[in-house]
Short mmCIF file of N, CA and C in Angstrom, two decimals:
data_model
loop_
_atom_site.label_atom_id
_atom_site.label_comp_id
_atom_site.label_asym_id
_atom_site.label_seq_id
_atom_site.Cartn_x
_atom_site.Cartn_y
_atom_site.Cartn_z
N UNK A 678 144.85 41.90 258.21
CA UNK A 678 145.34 43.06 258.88
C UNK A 678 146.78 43.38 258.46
N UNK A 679 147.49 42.14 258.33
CA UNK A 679 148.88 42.75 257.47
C UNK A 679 149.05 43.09 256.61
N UNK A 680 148.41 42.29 255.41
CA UNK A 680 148.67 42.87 254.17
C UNK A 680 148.08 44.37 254.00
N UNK A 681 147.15 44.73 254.87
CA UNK A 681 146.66 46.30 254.59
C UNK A 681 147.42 46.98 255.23
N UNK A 682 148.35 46.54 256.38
CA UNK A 682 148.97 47.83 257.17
C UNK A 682 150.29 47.88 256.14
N UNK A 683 150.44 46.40 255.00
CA UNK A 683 152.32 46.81 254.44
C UNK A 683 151.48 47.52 253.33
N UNK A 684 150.28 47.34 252.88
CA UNK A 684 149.80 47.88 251.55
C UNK A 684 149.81 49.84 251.96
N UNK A 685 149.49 50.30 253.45
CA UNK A 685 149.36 51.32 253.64
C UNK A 685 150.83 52.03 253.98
N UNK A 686 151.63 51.27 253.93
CA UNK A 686 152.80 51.82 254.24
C UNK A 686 153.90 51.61 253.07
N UNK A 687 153.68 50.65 252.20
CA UNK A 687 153.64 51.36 250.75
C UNK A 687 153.22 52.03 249.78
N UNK A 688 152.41 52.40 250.33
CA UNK A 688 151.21 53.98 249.77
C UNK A 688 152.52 55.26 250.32
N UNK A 689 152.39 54.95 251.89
CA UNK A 689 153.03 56.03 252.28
C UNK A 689 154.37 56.46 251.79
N UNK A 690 155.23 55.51 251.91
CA UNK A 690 156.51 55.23 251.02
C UNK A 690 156.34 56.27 249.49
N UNK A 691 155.64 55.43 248.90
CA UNK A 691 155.60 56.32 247.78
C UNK A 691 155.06 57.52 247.53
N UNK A 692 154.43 57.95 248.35
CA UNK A 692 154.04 59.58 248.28
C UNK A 692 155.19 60.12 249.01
N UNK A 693 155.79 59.66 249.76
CA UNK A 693 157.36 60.05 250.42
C UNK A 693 158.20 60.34 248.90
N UNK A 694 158.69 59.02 248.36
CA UNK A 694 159.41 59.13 247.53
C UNK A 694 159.01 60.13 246.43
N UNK A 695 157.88 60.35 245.88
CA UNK A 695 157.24 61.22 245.06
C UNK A 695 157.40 62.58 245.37
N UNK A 696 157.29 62.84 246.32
CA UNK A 696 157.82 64.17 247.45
C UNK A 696 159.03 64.49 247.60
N UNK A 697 159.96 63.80 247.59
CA UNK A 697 161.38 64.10 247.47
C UNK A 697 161.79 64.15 245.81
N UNK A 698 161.29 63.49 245.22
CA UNK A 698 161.96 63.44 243.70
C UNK A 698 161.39 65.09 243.05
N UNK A 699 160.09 65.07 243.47
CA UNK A 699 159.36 66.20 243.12
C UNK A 699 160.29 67.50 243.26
N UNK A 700 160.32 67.37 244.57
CA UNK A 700 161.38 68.73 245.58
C UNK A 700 162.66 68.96 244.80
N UNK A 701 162.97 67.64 244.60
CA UNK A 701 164.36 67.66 244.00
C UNK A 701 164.70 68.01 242.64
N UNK A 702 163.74 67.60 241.72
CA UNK A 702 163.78 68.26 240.54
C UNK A 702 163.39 69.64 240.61
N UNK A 703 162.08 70.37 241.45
CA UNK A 703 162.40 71.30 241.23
C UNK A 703 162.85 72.48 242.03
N UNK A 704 163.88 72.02 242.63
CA UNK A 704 165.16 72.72 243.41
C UNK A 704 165.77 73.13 242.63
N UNK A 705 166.47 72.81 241.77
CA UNK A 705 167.69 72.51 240.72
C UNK A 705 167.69 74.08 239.97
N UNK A 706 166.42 74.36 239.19
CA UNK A 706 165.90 75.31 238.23
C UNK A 706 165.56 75.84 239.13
N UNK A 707 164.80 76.00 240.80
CA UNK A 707 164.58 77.54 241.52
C UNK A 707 166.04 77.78 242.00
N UNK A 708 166.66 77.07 242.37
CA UNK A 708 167.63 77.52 242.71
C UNK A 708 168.50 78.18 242.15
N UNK A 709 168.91 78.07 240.83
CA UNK A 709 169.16 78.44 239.91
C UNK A 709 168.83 79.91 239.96
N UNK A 710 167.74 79.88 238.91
CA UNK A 710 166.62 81.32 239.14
C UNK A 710 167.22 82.40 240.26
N UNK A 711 166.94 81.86 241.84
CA UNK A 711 166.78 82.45 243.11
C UNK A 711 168.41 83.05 242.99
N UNK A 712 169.44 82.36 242.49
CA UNK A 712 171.11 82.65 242.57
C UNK A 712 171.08 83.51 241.67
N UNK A 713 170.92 83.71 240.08
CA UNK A 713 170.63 84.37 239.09
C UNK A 713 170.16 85.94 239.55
N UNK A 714 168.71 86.00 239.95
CA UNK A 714 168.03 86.95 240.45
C UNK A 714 168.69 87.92 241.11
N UNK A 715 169.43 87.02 242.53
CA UNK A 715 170.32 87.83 243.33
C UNK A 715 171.18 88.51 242.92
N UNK A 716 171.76 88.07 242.07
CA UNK A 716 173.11 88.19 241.50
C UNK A 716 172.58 89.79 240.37
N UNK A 717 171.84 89.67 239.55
CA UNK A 717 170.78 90.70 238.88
C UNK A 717 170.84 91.97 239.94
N UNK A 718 169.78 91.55 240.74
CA UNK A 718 169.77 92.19 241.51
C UNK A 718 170.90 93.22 242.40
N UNK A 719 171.43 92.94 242.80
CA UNK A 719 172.86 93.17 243.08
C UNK A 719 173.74 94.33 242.11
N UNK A 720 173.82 93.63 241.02
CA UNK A 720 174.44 94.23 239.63
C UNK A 720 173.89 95.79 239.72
N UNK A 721 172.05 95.51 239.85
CA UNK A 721 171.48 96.67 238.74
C UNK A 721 171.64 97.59 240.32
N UNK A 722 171.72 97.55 241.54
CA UNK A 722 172.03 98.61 242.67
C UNK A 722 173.03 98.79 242.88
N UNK A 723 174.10 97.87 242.34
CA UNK A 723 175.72 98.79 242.12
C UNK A 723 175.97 99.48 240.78
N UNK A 724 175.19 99.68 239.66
CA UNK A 724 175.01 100.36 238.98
C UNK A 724 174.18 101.74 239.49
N UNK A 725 173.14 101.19 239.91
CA UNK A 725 172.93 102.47 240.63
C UNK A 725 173.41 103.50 241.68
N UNK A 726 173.69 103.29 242.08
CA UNK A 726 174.47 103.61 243.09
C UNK A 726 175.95 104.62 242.82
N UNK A 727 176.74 103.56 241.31
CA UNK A 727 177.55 104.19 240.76
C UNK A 727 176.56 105.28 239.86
N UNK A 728 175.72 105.61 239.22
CA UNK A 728 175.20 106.73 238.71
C UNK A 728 175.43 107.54 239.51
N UNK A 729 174.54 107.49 240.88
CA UNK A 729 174.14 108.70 241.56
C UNK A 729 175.82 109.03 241.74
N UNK A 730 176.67 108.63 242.40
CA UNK A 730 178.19 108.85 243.16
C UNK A 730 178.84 110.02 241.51
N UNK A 731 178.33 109.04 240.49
CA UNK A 731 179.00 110.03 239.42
C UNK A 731 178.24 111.46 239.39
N UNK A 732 177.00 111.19 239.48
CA UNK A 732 176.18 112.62 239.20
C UNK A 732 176.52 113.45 240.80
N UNK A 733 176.44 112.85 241.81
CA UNK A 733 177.07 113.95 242.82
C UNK A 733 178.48 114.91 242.49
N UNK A 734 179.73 113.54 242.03
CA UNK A 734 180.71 114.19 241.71
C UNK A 734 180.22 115.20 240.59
N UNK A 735 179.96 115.22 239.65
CA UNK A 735 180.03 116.32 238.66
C UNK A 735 179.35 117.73 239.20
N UNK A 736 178.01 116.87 240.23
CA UNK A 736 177.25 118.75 240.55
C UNK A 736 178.16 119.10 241.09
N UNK A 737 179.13 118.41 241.91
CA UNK A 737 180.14 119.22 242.76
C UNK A 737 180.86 120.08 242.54
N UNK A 738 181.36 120.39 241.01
CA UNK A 738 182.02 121.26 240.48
C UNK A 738 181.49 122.61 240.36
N UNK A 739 179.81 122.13 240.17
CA UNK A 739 178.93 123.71 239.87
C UNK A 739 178.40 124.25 241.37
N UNK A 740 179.80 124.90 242.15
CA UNK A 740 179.15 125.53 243.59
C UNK A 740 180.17 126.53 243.61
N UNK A 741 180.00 127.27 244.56
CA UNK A 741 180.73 128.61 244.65
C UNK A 741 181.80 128.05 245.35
N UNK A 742 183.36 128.86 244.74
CA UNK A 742 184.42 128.34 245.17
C UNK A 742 184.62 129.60 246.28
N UNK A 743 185.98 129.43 246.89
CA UNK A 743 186.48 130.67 248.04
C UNK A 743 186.04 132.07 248.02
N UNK A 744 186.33 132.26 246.64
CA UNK A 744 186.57 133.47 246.26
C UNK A 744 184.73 134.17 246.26
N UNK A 745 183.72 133.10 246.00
CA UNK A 745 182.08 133.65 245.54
C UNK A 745 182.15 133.31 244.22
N UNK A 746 182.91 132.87 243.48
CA UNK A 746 182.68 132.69 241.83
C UNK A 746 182.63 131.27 241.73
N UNK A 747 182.00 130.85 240.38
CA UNK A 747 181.62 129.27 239.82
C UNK A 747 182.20 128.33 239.39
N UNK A 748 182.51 127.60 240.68
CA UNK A 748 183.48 126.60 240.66
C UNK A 748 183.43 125.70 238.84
N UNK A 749 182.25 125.67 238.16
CA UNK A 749 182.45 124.97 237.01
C UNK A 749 183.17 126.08 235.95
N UNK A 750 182.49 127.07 235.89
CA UNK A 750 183.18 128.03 234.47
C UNK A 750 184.11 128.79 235.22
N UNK A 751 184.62 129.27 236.04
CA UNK A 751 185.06 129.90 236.48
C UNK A 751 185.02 131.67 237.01
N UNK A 752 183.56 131.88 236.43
CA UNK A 752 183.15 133.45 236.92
C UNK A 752 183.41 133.69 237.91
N UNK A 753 183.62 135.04 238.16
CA UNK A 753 184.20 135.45 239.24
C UNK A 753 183.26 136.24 239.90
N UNK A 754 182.18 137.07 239.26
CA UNK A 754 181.05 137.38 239.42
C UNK A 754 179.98 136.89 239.94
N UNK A 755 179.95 135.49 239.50
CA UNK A 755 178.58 134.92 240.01
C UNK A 755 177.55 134.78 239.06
N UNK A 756 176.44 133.81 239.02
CA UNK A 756 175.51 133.70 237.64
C UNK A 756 174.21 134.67 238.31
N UNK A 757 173.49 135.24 237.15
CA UNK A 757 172.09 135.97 237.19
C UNK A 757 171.69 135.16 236.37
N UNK A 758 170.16 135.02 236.88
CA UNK A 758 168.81 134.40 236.08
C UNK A 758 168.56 135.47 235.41
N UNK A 759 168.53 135.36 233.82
CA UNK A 759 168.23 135.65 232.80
C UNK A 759 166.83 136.34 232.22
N UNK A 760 165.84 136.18 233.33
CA UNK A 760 164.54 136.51 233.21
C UNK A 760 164.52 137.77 234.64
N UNK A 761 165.02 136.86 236.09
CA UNK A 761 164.51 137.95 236.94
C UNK A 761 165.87 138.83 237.04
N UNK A 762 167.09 138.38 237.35
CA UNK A 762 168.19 139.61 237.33
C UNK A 762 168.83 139.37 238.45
N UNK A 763 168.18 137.72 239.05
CA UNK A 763 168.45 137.44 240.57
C UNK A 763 169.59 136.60 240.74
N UNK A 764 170.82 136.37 241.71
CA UNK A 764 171.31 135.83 241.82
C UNK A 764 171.14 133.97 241.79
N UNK A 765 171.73 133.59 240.88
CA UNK A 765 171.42 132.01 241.51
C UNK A 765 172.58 130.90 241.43
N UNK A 766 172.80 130.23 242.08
CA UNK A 766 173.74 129.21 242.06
C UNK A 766 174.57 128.96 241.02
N UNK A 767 175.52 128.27 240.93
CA UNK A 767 176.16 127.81 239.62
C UNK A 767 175.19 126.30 239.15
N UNK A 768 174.86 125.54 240.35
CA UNK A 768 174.20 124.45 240.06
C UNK A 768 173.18 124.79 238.84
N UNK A 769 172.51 125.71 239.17
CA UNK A 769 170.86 125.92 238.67
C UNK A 769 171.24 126.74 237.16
N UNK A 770 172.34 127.87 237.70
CA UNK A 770 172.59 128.44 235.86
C UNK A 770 173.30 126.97 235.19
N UNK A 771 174.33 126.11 235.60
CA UNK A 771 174.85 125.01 234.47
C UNK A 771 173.88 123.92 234.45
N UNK A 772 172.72 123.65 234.87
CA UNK A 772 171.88 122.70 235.06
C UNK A 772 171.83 122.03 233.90
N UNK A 773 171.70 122.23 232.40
CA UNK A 773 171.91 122.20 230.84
C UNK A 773 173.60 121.30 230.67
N UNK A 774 174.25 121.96 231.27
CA UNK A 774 175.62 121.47 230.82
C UNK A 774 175.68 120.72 231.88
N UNK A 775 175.05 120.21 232.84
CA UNK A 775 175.54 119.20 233.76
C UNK A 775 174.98 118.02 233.08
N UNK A 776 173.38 118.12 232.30
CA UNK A 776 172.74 117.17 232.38
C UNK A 776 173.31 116.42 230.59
N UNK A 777 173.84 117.61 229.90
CA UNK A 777 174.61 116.80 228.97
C UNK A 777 175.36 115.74 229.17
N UNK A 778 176.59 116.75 230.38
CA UNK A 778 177.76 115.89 230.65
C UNK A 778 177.43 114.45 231.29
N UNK A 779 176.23 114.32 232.16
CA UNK A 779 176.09 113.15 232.26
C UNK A 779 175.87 112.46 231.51
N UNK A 780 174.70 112.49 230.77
CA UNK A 780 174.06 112.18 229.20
C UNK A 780 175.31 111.41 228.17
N UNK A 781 176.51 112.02 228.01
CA UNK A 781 177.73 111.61 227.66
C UNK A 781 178.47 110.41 227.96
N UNK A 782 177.86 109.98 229.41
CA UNK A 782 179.58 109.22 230.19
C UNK A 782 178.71 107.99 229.75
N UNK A 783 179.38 106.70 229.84
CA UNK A 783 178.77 105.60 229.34
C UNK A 783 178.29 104.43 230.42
N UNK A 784 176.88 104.24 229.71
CA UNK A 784 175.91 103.25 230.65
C UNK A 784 176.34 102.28 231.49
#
């Protein structure tokens, strides 16, 4: 009866120990990974984030200033669509030169 209860409790022992060494090696490399990831992660939504903030600032320029004229070129008139004859925003007539100017600034 003894030798089977120390034989079963050095069974247990070592699936203990096997279990911790296991865990422990591979902690090391997820953890790793899991810090990495975050960190990635993180990066690529303060990049984003800075896009959009830049592309708000720039549409901001193409809106009607005090006066009714286009805060980007400076008309004083106001833009017409080219097809119907209709008034439209500065946003929507510079839409071309906004999407350059972003196109331009660096990644």
């Amino acid at each position: 009866m003894a030798v089977g209860g120390l034989l079963l409790l050095g069974v247990v022992i070592l699936i203990v120990k096997w279990v911790l060494i296991t865990a422990a090696i591979l902690a090391i490399p997820f953890g790793i990974w899991f810090a990495y990831d975050r960190a990635a992660q993180r990066r690529a939504r303060r990049d984003a984030e800075a896009v959009v903030a830049r592309r708000h600032e720039i549409e901001s320029r193409a809106v009607l200033d005090a006066a009714g004229g286009c805060g980007w070129c400076g008309m004083a008139s106001g833009h017409r669509d080219h097809r119907t004859g209709w008034a439209i925003t500065p946003r929507a007539y510079h839409r071309h030169e906004i999407e350059q100017t972003l196109a331009q600034l660096p990644a």
